[in-house]
Short mmCIF file of C-alpha atoms in Angstrom, two decimals:
data_model
loop_
_atom_site.label_atom_id
_atom_site.label_comp_id
_atom_site.label_asym_id
_atom_site.label_seq_id
_atom_site.Cartn_x
_atom_site.Cartn_y
_atom_site.Cartn_z
CA ILE A 26 53.49 11.73 -103.38
CA ILE A 27 53.92 15.20 -101.93
CA LEU A 28 57.24 16.53 -103.19
CA PHE A 29 59.69 19.25 -102.18
CA VAL A 30 62.65 19.85 -104.49
CA GLY A 31 65.36 22.41 -103.77
CA ARG A 32 68.25 23.54 -101.66
CA LEU A 33 67.75 22.79 -97.99
CA ILE A 34 67.99 26.39 -96.82
CA GLU A 35 65.45 28.60 -95.06
CA ALA A 36 65.02 30.88 -98.08
CA LYS A 37 63.46 27.99 -100.03
CA GLY A 38 60.77 27.52 -97.36
CA ILE A 39 61.87 24.03 -96.32
CA VAL A 40 61.45 24.77 -92.59
CA LEU A 41 57.83 25.86 -93.15
CA PHE A 42 57.25 22.74 -95.24
CA LEU A 43 58.77 20.43 -92.61
CA ASN A 44 56.56 21.92 -89.89
CA ALA A 45 53.46 21.45 -92.03
CA ALA A 46 54.52 17.96 -93.13
CA GLU A 47 55.15 16.82 -89.55
CA LYS A 48 51.64 17.88 -88.55
CA LEU A 49 50.17 16.09 -91.58
CA LEU A 50 52.21 12.95 -90.91
CA ASN A 51 51.06 12.94 -87.27
CA GLU A 52 47.49 12.77 -88.54
CA ASN A 53 48.34 9.42 -90.17
CA LEU A 54 47.22 10.43 -93.61
CA LYS A 55 48.15 7.83 -96.22
CA TRP A 56 50.30 10.09 -98.37
CA ARG A 57 54.04 9.75 -98.98
CA PHE A 58 56.35 12.73 -98.65
CA LEU A 59 59.57 13.05 -100.63
CA ILE A 60 62.25 15.70 -100.17
CA ILE A 61 64.97 16.00 -102.82
CA GLY A 62 67.84 18.34 -102.09
CA THR A 63 71.05 19.23 -100.33
CA ILE A 64 72.40 22.32 -98.64
CA LYS A 65 74.69 23.18 -101.54
CA PRO A 66 74.00 22.24 -105.16
CA GLY A 67 75.87 19.18 -106.37
CA TYR A 68 77.09 17.96 -102.99
CA THR A 69 76.03 14.90 -101.11
CA ILE A 70 75.52 15.60 -97.43
CA LYS A 71 78.16 13.08 -96.34
CA LYS A 72 81.01 14.56 -98.36
CA SER A 73 80.18 18.23 -97.88
CA TYR A 74 80.47 18.87 -94.15
CA PHE A 75 83.85 20.58 -94.46
CA PHE A 76 82.46 22.85 -97.22
CA LEU A 77 79.67 24.14 -94.99
CA GLN A 78 81.03 27.25 -93.33
CA SER A 79 78.43 30.03 -93.68
CA LYS A 80 75.50 30.66 -91.33
CA THR A 81 73.16 29.54 -94.11
CA ASP A 82 75.10 26.29 -94.38
CA GLN A 83 75.05 25.76 -90.62
CA LYS A 84 71.28 26.27 -90.53
CA GLY A 85 71.11 23.86 -93.45
CA LEU A 86 72.79 21.21 -91.31
CA MET A 87 70.04 21.68 -88.70
CA ILE A 88 67.44 21.31 -91.44
CA VAL A 89 69.07 18.09 -92.65
CA GLU A 90 69.05 16.80 -89.07
CA LYS A 91 65.34 17.58 -88.75
CA ILE A 92 64.64 15.75 -92.03
CA LYS A 93 66.63 12.77 -90.78
CA ASN A 94 64.68 12.71 -87.50
CA LEU A 95 61.33 12.95 -89.30
CA SER A 96 62.24 10.21 -91.78
CA GLU A 97 63.19 7.93 -88.87
CA LYS A 98 59.90 8.71 -87.11
CA PHE A 99 57.67 8.41 -90.20
CA LYS A 100 58.15 5.64 -92.73
CA ASN A 101 56.27 7.59 -95.40
CA LEU A 102 58.79 10.47 -95.46
CA LYS A 103 61.91 9.96 -97.55
CA HIS A 104 64.89 12.20 -98.30
CA ILE A 105 67.10 11.93 -101.37
CA ASN A 106 70.30 13.97 -101.57
CA PHE A 107 71.48 15.60 -104.76
CA CYS A 108 70.43 13.68 -107.88
CA ASN A 109 70.43 14.42 -111.60
CA ASN A 110 67.60 16.26 -113.29
CA LYS A 111 66.37 13.18 -115.15
CA LEU A 112 65.66 11.46 -111.82
CA VAL A 113 64.05 14.62 -110.39
CA GLN A 114 61.75 14.77 -113.43
CA SER A 115 60.77 11.12 -112.98
CA TYR A 116 59.79 11.84 -109.35
CA MET A 117 57.81 14.90 -110.45
CA LYS A 118 55.88 12.77 -112.94
CA LYS A 119 54.94 10.40 -110.08
CA SER A 120 54.01 13.18 -107.65
CA SER A 121 50.56 14.64 -107.12
CA ILE A 122 51.58 17.76 -105.23
CA LEU A 123 54.71 19.89 -105.47
CA VAL A 124 55.27 22.19 -102.50
CA ALA A 125 57.60 25.08 -103.30
CA PRO A 126 57.12 27.70 -100.56
CA SER A 127 59.94 30.06 -101.48
CA ILE A 128 60.47 32.87 -98.98
CA TRP A 129 62.98 34.89 -100.97
CA GLU A 130 62.10 36.92 -104.09
CA ASP A 131 63.01 34.18 -106.59
CA PRO A 132 62.88 35.80 -110.05
CA CYS A 133 62.39 32.58 -112.06
CA PRO A 134 62.06 29.38 -110.01
CA LEU A 135 62.67 26.40 -112.29
CA SER A 136 61.13 23.86 -109.91
CA HIS A 137 57.78 25.65 -110.31
CA ILE A 138 57.99 25.50 -114.10
CA GLU A 139 59.07 21.84 -114.03
CA GLY A 140 56.34 20.88 -111.57
CA LEU A 141 53.62 22.49 -113.66
CA SER A 142 54.98 20.92 -116.85
CA ASN A 143 54.73 17.53 -115.13
CA GLY A 144 51.11 18.17 -114.11
CA CYS A 145 51.73 18.59 -110.37
CA ALA A 146 49.30 20.54 -108.24
CA LEU A 147 51.57 23.36 -107.06
CA VAL A 148 51.42 24.96 -103.61
CA THR A 149 53.69 27.98 -103.45
CA SER A 150 54.23 31.51 -102.19
CA ALA A 151 53.43 34.71 -104.06
CA THR A 152 56.92 36.24 -104.08
CA GLY A 153 59.33 37.34 -106.80
CA GLY A 154 58.56 35.98 -110.26
CA ILE A 155 56.35 33.16 -108.96
CA PRO A 156 53.03 34.90 -109.73
CA GLU A 157 54.06 35.27 -113.39
CA ILE A 158 54.64 31.52 -113.60
CA ALA A 159 51.90 30.20 -111.32
CA ARG A 160 48.97 32.63 -111.68
CA ARG A 161 45.72 30.73 -112.33
CA LYS A 162 47.65 27.45 -112.25
CA ALA A 163 48.56 26.97 -108.61
CA ILE A 164 47.66 27.66 -105.03
CA MET A 165 49.65 30.77 -104.11
CA ILE A 166 49.89 31.83 -100.50
CA LYS A 167 50.36 35.57 -99.95
CA LYS A 168 51.08 35.44 -96.21
CA LEU A 169 53.17 32.29 -96.01
CA THR A 170 53.25 30.46 -92.67
CA SER A 171 53.59 26.78 -91.84
CA LYS A 172 49.99 26.85 -90.58
CA MET A 173 48.70 28.22 -93.90
CA LEU A 174 50.90 25.77 -95.84
CA TYR A 175 49.50 22.90 -93.77
CA LYS A 176 45.94 24.05 -94.49
CA LYS A 177 46.47 24.33 -98.26
CA ILE A 178 48.26 20.96 -98.55
CA LYS A 179 45.64 19.22 -96.41
CA ASN A 180 42.86 20.64 -98.61
CA LEU A 181 44.51 19.07 -101.66
CA MET A 182 45.07 15.79 -99.81
CA THR A 183 41.49 15.45 -98.65
CA LYS A 184 39.51 17.00 -101.51
CA LYS A 185 40.00 14.91 -104.65
CA ASN A 186 38.02 17.36 -106.81
CA LEU A 187 40.29 20.22 -105.75
CA LEU A 188 43.41 18.17 -106.42
CA SER A 189 42.08 17.15 -109.82
CA LYS A 190 41.26 20.78 -110.61
CA TYR A 191 44.86 21.87 -109.97
CA HIS A 192 46.26 18.93 -111.96
CA ASP A 193 44.11 20.06 -114.88
CA LEU A 194 45.05 23.72 -114.45
CA ALA A 195 48.75 22.84 -114.51
CA TRP A 196 48.29 21.21 -117.91
CA GLN A 197 45.65 23.49 -119.44
CA ASN A 198 47.31 26.76 -118.55
CA TYR A 199 50.91 25.68 -119.02
CA ASN A 200 52.26 28.27 -121.42
CA LEU A 201 55.99 27.88 -120.98
CA ASN A 202 56.67 25.55 -123.88
CA ILE A 203 58.79 25.93 -126.98
CA ASP A 204 55.85 25.93 -129.42
CA LYS A 205 54.28 28.98 -127.79
CA PHE A 206 57.62 30.81 -127.62
CA VAL A 207 58.34 30.10 -131.30
CA GLU A 208 54.82 31.16 -132.28
CA LYS A 209 55.23 34.45 -130.40
CA GLN A 210 58.71 34.99 -131.84
CA ASP A 211 57.43 34.35 -135.40
CA PHE A 212 54.55 36.76 -134.83
CA LEU A 213 56.90 39.51 -133.62
CA ARG A 214 59.39 38.90 -136.44
CA THR A 215 56.62 39.09 -139.06
CA LYS A 216 55.27 42.27 -137.48
CA ILE A 217 58.71 43.90 -137.47
CA LEU A 218 59.51 42.92 -141.06
CA LYS A 219 56.25 44.35 -142.48
#
């Protein structure tokens, strides 16, 4: 499974991902694509139309329409609206690749942290706080375009050794766990108290 999780707005890179995914799906590769998200957090698309007033929301409706059209055209692309975190985590565990091509300067993207903690090969941008989280663990794209995103995803899809390498890196280099934080905190406390 190739997974995208997030709000369906341009700033999250969903449009770039959809363009890359459509090209990959047209090549009849045997992978499944899953998109989890809505325009606004917590809303299902059906009940939220009257809440969607901003330009971002209106563009989001066009994105949702594109996802709908692609999922009708390709049986191996599925969209799930808002769902709880437990279900998102279960999909991450089943996924091989998490694509999180954020365009905006996201200071601490949780989907990146969650994807790595679930052993996903992560394809992302190099903006905001992403390099701090994903350095040496993920494929980071400095000049993000749908063409470059397509190329990086296809490399993972077609090169099993590369995919395996990034699965291993996600696990081996994952340093955002409670044990490491406690160890560091204990070290600092001991140093201060001496």
